[in-house]
PDB file of C-alpha atoms in Angstrom:
ATOM      1  CA  GLU A   1      -8.967 110.594 -33.358  1.00 88.00           C
ATOM      2  CA  GLN A   2     -10.822 109.810 -36.866  1.00 85.00           C
ATOM      3  CA  ASP A   3     -14.200 109.684 -38.489  1.00 80.00           C
ATOM      4  CA  LEU A   4     -13.595 106.412 -40.537  1.00 80.00           C
ATOM      5  CA  TRP A   5     -12.027 103.055 -39.553  1.00 79.00           C
ATOM      6  CA  GLY A   6      -9.218 100.981 -41.230  1.00 77.00           C
ATOM      7  CA  GLY A   7      -5.791  99.800 -40.762  1.00 81.00           C
ATOM      8  CA  VAL A   8      -4.573 102.368 -37.664  1.00 87.00           C
ATOM      9  CA  ASP A   9      -7.601 100.984 -35.289  1.00 88.00           C
ATOM     10  CA  THR A  10      -6.515  97.177 -36.478  1.00 87.00           C
ATOM     11  CA  HIS A  11      -2.927  98.001 -35.763  1.00 89.00           C
ATOM     12  CA  LEU A  12      -3.939  99.299 -32.431  1.00 91.00           C
ATOM     13  CA  LEU A  13      -5.944  96.233 -31.769  1.00 91.00           C
ATOM     14  CA  THR A  14      -3.003  93.731 -32.609  1.00 91.00           C
ATOM     15  CA  LEU A  15      -0.542  95.578 -30.377  1.00 91.00           C
ATOM     16  CA  LEU A  16      -2.965  95.189 -27.618  1.00 92.00           C
ATOM     17  CA  ARG A  17      -3.555  91.885 -27.884  1.00 91.00           C
ATOM     18  CA  ASN A  18       0.117  90.625 -28.194  1.00 90.00           C
ATOM     19  CA  TRP A  19       1.473  93.202 -25.518  1.00 91.00           C
ATOM     20  CA  PRO A  20       4.097  91.033 -23.624  1.00 90.00           C
ATOM     21  CA  ASP A  21       3.494  92.475 -20.099  1.00 92.00           C
ATOM     22  CA  LYS A  22      -0.240  91.821 -19.124  1.00 89.00           C
ATOM     23  CA  SER A  23       0.251  93.992 -15.775  1.00 92.00           C
ATOM     24  CA  ASP A  24       0.594  97.290 -17.971  1.00 95.00           C
ATOM     25  CA  GLN A  25      -2.588  99.410 -17.830  1.00 95.00           C
ATOM     26  CA  PHE A  26      -3.859 101.371 -21.059  1.00 96.00           C
ATOM     27  CA  ILE A  27      -6.273 104.015 -21.513  1.00 95.00           C
ATOM     28  CA  ILE A  28      -7.638 104.832 -25.255  1.00 94.00           C
ATOM     29  CA  PHE A  29      -9.100 108.448 -25.782  1.00 94.00           C
ATOM     30  CA  TYR A  30     -11.164 108.457 -28.675  1.00 92.00           C
ATOM     31  CA  ASN A  31     -13.824 111.050 -30.020  1.00 91.00           C
ATOM     32  CA  SER A  32     -17.384 109.777 -29.769  1.00 90.00           C
ATOM     33  CA  GLY A  33     -17.840 109.498 -33.659  1.00 87.00           C
ATOM     34  CA  ASN A  34     -15.082 107.243 -34.021  1.00 88.00           C
ATOM     35  CA  GLN A  35     -15.831 104.560 -36.586  1.00 88.00           C
ATOM     36  CA  GLY A  36     -12.956 102.649 -35.930  1.00 88.00           C
ATOM     37  CA  ILE A  37     -13.212 102.374 -32.151  1.00 90.00           C
ATOM     38  CA  LYS A  38     -16.918 101.255 -32.615  1.00 90.00           C
ATOM     39  CA  ARG A  39     -15.393  98.413 -34.905  1.00 90.00           C
ATOM     40  CA  ILE A  40     -13.211  97.063 -32.498  1.00 91.00           C
ATOM     41  CA  SER A  41     -14.996  97.901 -29.380  1.00 91.00           C
ATOM     42  CA  SER A  42     -16.166  94.328 -28.446  1.00 91.00           C
ATOM     43  CA  SER A  43     -12.554  92.995 -28.881  1.00 92.00           C
ATOM     44  CA  LEU A  44     -11.032  95.669 -26.852  1.00 92.00           C
ATOM     45  CA  SER A  45     -13.783  94.895 -24.229  1.00 92.00           C
ATOM     46  CA  GLN A  46     -12.074  91.507 -23.719  1.00 92.00           C
ATOM     47  CA  LEU A  47      -8.789  92.932 -22.855  1.00 93.00           C
ATOM     48  CA  ASP A  48      -8.684  93.572 -19.290  1.00 91.00           C
ATOM     49  CA  GLN A  49      -6.255  95.988 -19.194  1.00 93.00           C
ATOM     50  CA  VAL A  50      -7.714  98.684 -21.234  1.00 94.00           C
ATOM     51  CA  MET A  51      -9.958 101.380 -20.279  1.00 94.00           C
ATOM     52  CA  MET A  52     -11.890 103.647 -22.523  1.00 93.00           C
ATOM     53  CA  VAL A  53     -12.468 107.407 -22.418  1.00 93.00           C
ATOM     54  CA  SER A  54     -14.405 109.501 -24.887  1.00 92.00           C
ATOM     55  CA  PHE A  55     -14.453 112.950 -26.067  1.00 90.00           C
ATOM     56  CA  PRO A  56     -17.070 114.933 -27.899  1.00 88.00           C
ATOM     57  CA  ASP A  57     -16.736 115.510 -31.724  1.00 82.00           C
ATOM     58  CA  PRO A  58     -16.780 119.312 -32.900  1.00 75.00           C
ATOM     59  CA  SER A  59     -20.301 120.699 -33.386  1.00 70.00           C
ATOM     60  CA  SER A  60     -20.747 123.537 -36.003  1.00 64.00           C
ATOM     61  CA  PHE A  61     -24.119 125.484 -36.705  1.00 65.00           C
ATOM     62  CA  LEU A  62     -22.703 126.306 -40.316  1.00 63.00           C
ATOM     63  CA  PRO A  63     -23.581 124.602 -43.182  1.00 69.00           C
ATOM     64  CA  ALA A  64     -21.150 121.913 -44.326  1.00 71.00           C
ATOM     65  CA  PRO A  65     -18.951 124.107 -47.009  1.00 75.00           C
ATOM     66  CA  PHE A  66     -18.803 127.071 -44.920  1.00 75.00           C
ATOM     67  CA  ALA A  67     -17.762 125.045 -41.695  1.00 79.00           C
ATOM     68  CA  LYS A  68     -14.995 123.393 -43.589  1.00 81.00           C
ATOM     69  CA  VAL A  69     -13.799 126.814 -44.624  1.00 84.00           C
ATOM     70  CA  ALA A  70     -14.059 128.184 -41.043  1.00 85.00           C
ATOM     71  CA  ARG A  71     -12.333 124.892 -39.672  1.00 84.00           C
ATOM     72  CA  TYR A  72      -9.550 125.449 -42.051  1.00 86.00           C
ATOM     73  CA  PHE A  73      -8.638 129.219 -41.087  1.00 88.00           C
ATOM     74  CA  SER A  74      -9.581 128.741 -37.730  1.00 91.00           C
ATOM     75  CA  LEU A  75      -6.788 125.774 -37.191  1.00 91.00           C
ATOM     76  CA  PRO A  76      -4.430 127.883 -34.982  1.00 93.00           C
ATOM     77  CA  LEU A  77      -7.199 128.801 -32.383  1.00 93.00           C
ATOM     78  CA  ARG A  78      -8.597 125.472 -32.416  1.00 93.00           C
ATOM     79  CA  PHE A  79      -5.372 123.821 -32.175  1.00 95.00           C
ATOM     80  CA  LEU A  80      -4.672 125.579 -28.714  1.00 96.00           C
ATOM     81  CA  LEU A  81      -8.197 124.464 -27.603  1.00 94.00           C
ATOM     82  CA  MET A  82      -7.297 121.179 -28.641  1.00 94.00           C
ATOM     83  CA  LYS A  83      -4.081 121.213 -26.350  1.00 96.00           C
ATOM     84  CA  ARG A  84      -6.095 122.351 -23.320  1.00 96.00           C
ATOM     85  CA  ARG A  85      -8.726 119.882 -23.982  1.00 94.00           C
ATOM     86  CA  ALA A  86      -6.124 116.926 -24.153  1.00 95.00           C
ATOM     87  CA  GLN A  87      -4.195 118.302 -21.092  1.00 96.00           C
ATOM     88  CA  ARG A  88      -7.437 118.384 -19.022  1.00 95.00           C
ATOM     89  CA  LEU A  89      -7.928 114.716 -20.101  1.00 95.00           C
ATOM     90  CA  LEU A  90      -4.840 113.573 -19.333  1.00 95.00           C
ATOM     91  CA  ALA A  91      -4.750 115.158 -15.771  1.00 94.00           C
ATOM     92  CA  ARG A  92      -7.926 114.328 -15.061  1.00 93.00           C
ATOM     93  CA  GLN A  93      -7.236 110.160 -15.552  1.00 92.00           C
ATOM     94  CA  GLY A  94      -3.970 110.458 -13.667  1.00 83.00           C
ATOM     95  CA  SER A  95      -0.086 110.203 -14.075  1.00 87.00           C
ATOM     96  CA  PHE A  96       1.039 108.493 -17.211  1.00 94.00           C
ATOM     97  CA  ASP A  97       4.346 106.745 -18.108  1.00 94.00           C
ATOM     98  CA  VAL A  98       3.611 106.886 -21.697  1.00 96.00           C
ATOM     99  CA  LEU A  99       1.522 108.881 -24.168  1.00 97.00           C
ATOM    100  CA  PHE A 100       1.216 107.285 -27.509  1.00 96.00           C
ATOM    101  CA  ALA A 101      -0.206 109.350 -30.449  1.00 95.00           C
ATOM    102  CA  ASN A 102      -1.607 107.214 -33.215  1.00 92.00           C
ATOM    103  CA  ASN A 103      -2.128 108.921 -36.350  1.00 92.00           C
ATOM    104  CA  GLY A 104      -3.072 107.753 -39.672  1.00 89.00           C
ATOM    105  CA  GLY A 105      -1.476 110.241 -42.159  1.00 89.00           C
ATOM    106  CA  TYR A 106       0.372 113.348 -41.277  1.00 94.00           C
ATOM    107  CA  PRO A 107      -0.526 115.997 -39.869  1.00 94.00           C
ATOM    108  CA  GLY A 108      -3.631 113.839 -40.013  1.00 88.00           C
ATOM    109  CA  ALA A 109      -5.594 114.034 -36.543  1.00 90.00           C
ATOM    110  CA  TRP A 110      -4.722 117.529 -35.300  1.00 93.00           C
ATOM    111  CA  GLY A 111      -6.126 116.538 -31.753  1.00 93.00           C
ATOM    112  CA  SER A 112      -3.480 113.808 -31.611  1.00 94.00           C
ATOM    113  CA  LEU A 113      -0.693 116.377 -32.214  1.00 96.00           C
ATOM    114  CA  ALA A 114      -2.268 118.612 -29.708  1.00 96.00           C
ATOM    115  CA  ALA A 115      -2.143 115.886 -27.285  1.00 96.00           C
ATOM    116  CA  LEU A 116       1.819 115.606 -27.802  1.00 97.00           C
ATOM    117  CA  TRP A 117       2.052 119.242 -26.932  1.00 97.00           C
ATOM    118  CA  ALA A 118      -0.083 118.482 -23.882  1.00 97.00           C
ATOM    119  CA  GLY A 119       2.118 115.651 -22.711  1.00 97.00           C
ATOM    120  CA  ALA A 120       4.940 118.007 -22.868  1.00 97.00           C
ATOM    121  CA  ALA A 121       3.447 120.223 -20.784  1.00 96.00           C
ATOM    122  CA  LEU A 122       2.536 117.958 -18.127  1.00 96.00           C
ATOM    123  CA  GLY A 123       6.095 116.437 -18.242  1.00 95.00           C
ATOM    124  CA  LEU A 124       5.280 113.016 -19.221  1.00 96.00           C
ATOM    125  CA  ARG A 125       8.475 111.234 -19.791  1.00 95.00           C
ATOM    126  CA  THR A 126       7.800 109.441 -22.999  1.00 97.00           C
ATOM    127  CA  ARG A 127       5.660 110.803 -25.686  1.00 97.00           C
ATOM    128  CA  LEU A 128       5.552 108.676 -29.148  1.00 97.00           C
ATOM    129  CA  LEU A 129       4.145 109.613 -32.220  1.00 97.00           C
ATOM    130  CA  LEU A 130       3.251 106.898 -34.920  1.00 96.00           C
ATOM    131  CA  VAL A 131       2.608 107.650 -38.524  1.00 95.00           C
ATOM    132  CA  HIS A 132       0.999 105.230 -40.633  1.00 92.00           C
ATOM    133  CA  HIS A 133       0.412 106.736 -43.895  1.00 88.00           C
ATOM    134  CA  GLU A 134       2.108 109.429 -46.288  1.00 88.00           C
ATOM    135  CA  ALA A 135       2.562 113.075 -44.903  1.00 93.00           C
ATOM    136  CA  THR A 136       0.739 116.001 -46.900  1.00 93.00           C
ATOM    137  CA  ALA A 137       1.892 118.991 -47.970  1.00 93.00           C
ATOM    138  CA  ARG A 138       1.706 122.375 -46.051  1.00 93.00           C
ATOM    139  CA  GLY A 139      -1.736 123.782 -46.657  1.00 89.00           C
ATOM    140  CA  PRO A 140      -1.967 127.079 -48.473  1.00 89.00           C
ATOM    141  CA  LEU A 141      -2.296 130.310 -46.439  1.00 88.00           C
ATOM    142  CA  ARG A 142      -1.301 128.656 -43.391  1.00 91.00           C
ATOM    143  CA  HIS A 143       2.024 127.541 -44.629  1.00 91.00           C
ATOM    144  CA  SER A 144       3.913 129.578 -41.541  1.00 93.00           C
ATOM    145  CA  PHE A 145       1.488 128.029 -38.902  1.00 94.00           C
ATOM    146  CA  GLU A 146       2.079 124.541 -39.923  1.00 95.00           C
ATOM    147  CA  SER A 147       5.833 124.823 -40.236  1.00 96.00           C
ATOM    148  CA  LEU A 148       5.927 125.914 -36.385  1.00 96.00           C
ATOM    149  CA  LEU A 149       3.659 123.052 -35.628  1.00 96.00           C
ATOM    150  CA  ASP A 150       5.957 120.797 -37.568  1.00 96.00           C
ATOM    151  CA  LEU A 151       8.809 121.850 -35.567  1.00 96.00           C
ATOM    152  CA  GLY A 152       6.915 121.740 -32.398  1.00 96.00           C
ATOM    153  CA  VAL A 153       6.108 118.209 -33.104  1.00 97.00           C
ATOM    154  CA  GLN A 154       9.756 117.279 -33.147  1.00 97.00           C
ATOM    155  CA  TYR A 155      10.399 118.507 -29.739  1.00 96.00           C
ATOM    156  CA  TRP A 156       6.923 117.560 -28.198  1.00 97.00           C
ATOM    157  CA  ALA A 157       7.378 113.791 -29.183  1.00 97.00           C
ATOM    158  CA  THR A 158      10.447 112.233 -27.604  1.00 97.00           C
ATOM    159  CA  ASP A 159       9.925 109.283 -30.394  1.00 97.00           C
ATOM    160  CA  LEU A 160       8.997 109.426 -33.856  1.00 97.00           C
ATOM    161  CA  VAL A 161       8.025 106.053 -35.854  1.00 97.00           C
ATOM    162  CA  ALA A 162       6.641 105.621 -39.152  1.00 95.00           C
ATOM    163  CA  VAL A 163       5.486 102.153 -40.499  1.00 92.00           C
ATOM    164  CA  SER A 164       7.304 102.251 -43.735  1.00 90.00           C
ATOM    165  CA  ARG A 165      10.573 103.955 -45.083  1.00 90.00           C
ATOM    166  CA  ALA A 166       8.257 105.558 -47.838  1.00 88.00           C
ATOM    167  CA  THR A 167       6.259 107.223 -45.191  1.00 91.00           C
ATOM    168  CA  ARG A 168       9.286 108.415 -43.420  1.00 94.00           C
ATOM    169  CA  SER A 169      10.716 109.915 -46.487  1.00 93.00           C
ATOM    170  CA  THR A 170       7.443 111.993 -46.816  1.00 93.00           C
ATOM    171  CA  LEU A 171       7.916 113.660 -43.568  1.00 96.00           C
ATOM    172  CA  ILE A 172      11.359 114.704 -44.347  1.00 96.00           C
ATOM    173  CA  GLU A 173      10.620 115.824 -47.943  1.00 94.00           C
ATOM    174  CA  ARG A 174       7.250 117.126 -47.409  1.00 94.00           C
ATOM    175  CA  ARG A 175       7.055 118.400 -44.062  1.00 95.00           C
ATOM    176  CA  GLY A 176      10.792 119.107 -43.563  1.00 94.00           C
ATOM    177  CA  PHE A 177      11.320 117.046 -40.479  1.00 96.00           C
ATOM    178  CA  TYR A 178      15.269 117.102 -39.581  1.00 94.00           C
ATOM    179  CA  THR A 179      16.281 113.785 -38.263  1.00 94.00           C
ATOM    180  CA  TYR A 180      18.968 115.098 -36.560  1.00 93.00           C
ATOM    181  CA  LEU A 181      16.629 116.943 -34.125  1.00 91.00           C
ATOM    182  CA  ASN A 182      14.444 113.728 -33.670  1.00 94.00           C
ATOM    183  CA  PRO A 183      15.165 110.581 -35.633  1.00 94.00           C
ATOM    184  CA  ILE A 184      12.255 108.728 -37.103  1.00 96.00           C
ATOM    185  CA  ARG A 185      12.710 104.972 -36.830  1.00 96.00           C
ATOM    186  CA  VAL A 186      10.992 102.616 -39.077  1.00 95.00           C
ATOM    187  CA  ILE A 187       8.804  99.932 -37.347  1.00 93.00           C
ATOM    188  CA  HIS A 188       6.927  97.960 -39.929  1.00 90.00           C
ATOM    189  CA  ASN A 189       3.478  96.601 -39.275  1.00 86.00           C
ATOM    190  CA  GLY A 190       3.017  93.249 -37.387  1.00 82.00           C
ATOM    191  CA  VAL A 191       0.294  90.421 -38.389  1.00 75.00           C
ATOM    192  CA  ASP A 192      -1.937  88.955 -35.652  1.00 73.00           C
ATOM    193  CA  THR A 193      -1.855  85.477 -37.020  1.00 68.00           C
ATOM    194  CA  PRO A 194      -3.909  82.512 -35.396  1.00 64.00           C
ATOM    195  CA  THR A 195      -2.254  80.187 -32.994  1.00 60.00           C
ATOM    196  CA  ASP A 196      -3.241  77.244 -35.130  1.00 58.00           C
ATOM    197  CA  SER A 197      -0.847  76.887 -38.003  1.00 54.00           C
ATOM    198  CA  GLU A 198      -3.443  74.556 -40.004  1.00 52.00           C
ATOM    199  CA  THR A 199      -5.382  77.603 -40.237  1.00 59.00           C
ATOM    200  CA  LEU A 200      -2.892  79.457 -42.326  1.00 59.00           C
ATOM    201  CA  ALA A 201      -2.570  76.508 -44.993  1.00 66.00           C
ATOM    202  CA  VAL A 202      -4.940  78.135 -47.406  1.00 72.00           C
ATOM    203  CA  ASP A 203      -4.476  77.222 -50.914  1.00 79.00           C
ATOM    204  CA  LEU A 204      -5.571  80.573 -52.644  1.00 81.00           C
ATOM    205  CA  ARG A 205      -5.385  79.270 -56.180  1.00 85.00           C
ATOM    206  CA  THR A 206      -7.584  76.351 -55.563  1.00 85.00           C
ATOM    207  CA  HIS A 207      -9.884  78.281 -53.559  1.00 84.00           C
ATOM    208  CA  LEU A 208     -10.247  80.939 -56.417  1.00 87.00           C
ATOM    209  CA  THR A 209      -9.687  78.401 -59.217  1.00 88.00           C
ATOM    210  CA  ILE A 210      -6.518  80.422 -60.196  1.00 89.00           C
ATOM    211  CA  PRO A 211      -4.241  78.812 -63.154  1.00 89.00           C
ATOM    212  CA  ALA A 212      -1.019  77.175 -61.589  1.00 87.00           C
ATOM    213  CA  ASP A 213       0.953  79.286 -64.050  1.00 88.00           C
ATOM    214  CA  SER A 214      -0.369  82.376 -63.122  1.00 90.00           C
ATOM    215  CA  PHE A 215       1.261  85.363 -61.344  1.00 91.00           C
ATOM    216  CA  VAL A 216      -0.974  86.388 -58.411  1.00 91.00           C
ATOM    217  CA  VAL A 217      -0.916  89.827 -56.727  1.00 91.00           C
ATOM    218  CA  GLY A 218      -2.362  90.505 -53.564  1.00 88.00           C
ATOM    219  CA  MET A 219      -3.322  94.125 -52.333  1.00 87.00           C
ATOM    220  CA  VAL A 220      -5.034  93.992 -48.811  1.00 82.00           C
ATOM    221  CA  GLY A 221      -6.708  97.376 -47.818  1.00 77.00           C
ATOM    222  CA  ARG A 222     -10.077  98.838 -47.704  1.00 75.00           C
ATOM    223  CA  LEU A 223     -11.558  99.467 -51.177  1.00 80.00           C
ATOM    224  CA  GLU A 224     -11.347 103.511 -51.576  1.00 75.00           C
ATOM    225  CA  ARG A 225      -9.645 105.435 -53.985  1.00 72.00           C
ATOM    226  CA  TYR A 226      -6.812 106.813 -52.160  1.00 67.00           C
ATOM    227  CA  LYS A 227      -5.514 103.618 -51.206  1.00 75.00           C
ATOM    228  CA  GLY A 228      -4.165 103.047 -54.643  1.00 79.00           C
ATOM    229  CA  HIS A 229      -6.048 100.137 -56.247  1.00 86.00           C
ATOM    230  CA  GLU A 230      -6.390 102.329 -59.399  1.00 86.00           C
ATOM    231  CA  ASP A 231      -2.724 103.012 -59.467  1.00 87.00           C
ATOM    232  CA  LEU A 232      -2.236  99.201 -59.799  1.00 89.00           C
ATOM    233  CA  ILE A 233      -4.831  98.664 -62.405  1.00 90.00           C
ATOM    234  CA  LEU A 234      -3.388 101.570 -64.498  1.00 91.00           C
ATOM    235  CA  ALA A 235       0.302  99.937 -64.049  1.00 91.00           C
ATOM    236  CA  LEU A 236      -1.022  96.569 -65.175  1.00 90.00           C
ATOM    237  CA  GLY A 237      -2.240  98.159 -68.084  1.00 90.00           C
ATOM    238  CA  GLU A 238       1.244  99.084 -69.289  1.00 92.00           C
ATOM    239  CA  LEU A 239       2.339  95.261 -69.514  1.00 91.00           C
ATOM    240  CA  PRO A 240       2.337  93.672 -72.791  1.00 92.00           C
ATOM    241  CA  SER A 241      -0.795  91.650 -73.359  1.00 89.00           C
ATOM    242  CA  ASN A 242       1.325  88.310 -73.336  1.00 89.00           C
ATOM    243  CA  LYS A 243       2.252  89.274 -69.955  1.00 89.00           C
ATOM    244  CA  LEU A 244      -1.143  90.622 -68.542  1.00 90.00           C
ATOM    245  CA  SER A 245      -2.874  87.502 -69.613  1.00 90.00           C
ATOM    246  CA  ARG A 246      -0.906  85.697 -66.827  1.00 90.00           C
ATOM    247  CA  VAL A 247      -1.601  88.315 -64.098  1.00 92.00           C
ATOM    248  CA  VAL A 248      -4.533  87.820 -61.668  1.00 92.00           C
ATOM    249  CA  VAL A 249      -4.947  90.517 -58.939  1.00 92.00           C
ATOM    250  CA  VAL A 250      -6.905  89.752 -55.524  1.00 91.00           C
ATOM    251  CA  PHE A 251      -8.239  92.621 -53.824  1.00 90.00           C
ATOM    252  CA  VAL A 252      -8.734  91.762 -50.210  1.00 86.00           C
ATOM    253  CA  GLY A 253     -10.922  94.455 -48.268  1.00 82.00           C
ATOM    254  CA  GLU A 254     -14.464  95.935 -47.773  1.00 78.00           C
ATOM    255  CA  GLY A 255     -15.533  99.213 -48.851  1.00 72.00           C
ATOM    256  CA  ASP A 256     -18.681 101.939 -48.879  1.00 63.00           C
ATOM    257  CA  SER A 257     -18.701 101.808 -52.885  1.00 52.00           C
TER     258      SER A 257
END
């Protein structure tokens, strides 16, 4: 459940492409406005074991600023409705062995967290939450609700996974996750590499005309401010001029601006 696209959907596609048991079957539930699914839909259609099920995005008749405020304060009620919707979707598609909630940040997609609650209510044996990015602090004026929700997630999910130790730390420090109740395992993202090893032999320095004595820094990610490109540039500004002159930074990624 998301509006944009990026590493979350790329990671999902990589997992499915490299899944070891081709007899396993997958159903992907996604919101109809999900740009990430649109980006990888043609690749997913080539995987015989994958089926897609969409659900509608929420609609609002209020102007955007007022709709945002209404969504913020109505979250407890909306979360209950999300749980009921997820429970109906899961029950309609049959019996599942595993529910995999794939979230960007935390709490991120509230619908994915509600699906964990729905899976627990249906008695699904394994319910995994994967968090890709840092956790944000609990929102003002709904701190108590979010505290209760965080506790619920630790019971609804049988397994918690973060893609880095830094992400794991933010779940503990900002959201109060209690690792004795439900340990948070760190599994780093894999890379879907080509089978032909020669396609990986790219001389980056020659391709980009980078001097042999330069120190090359690469950053891979969509060109959005929150990704941290600006932080890297500011950090480089702290280097002495004689060091900075030998540094070449390569940004790899696309963006809207």
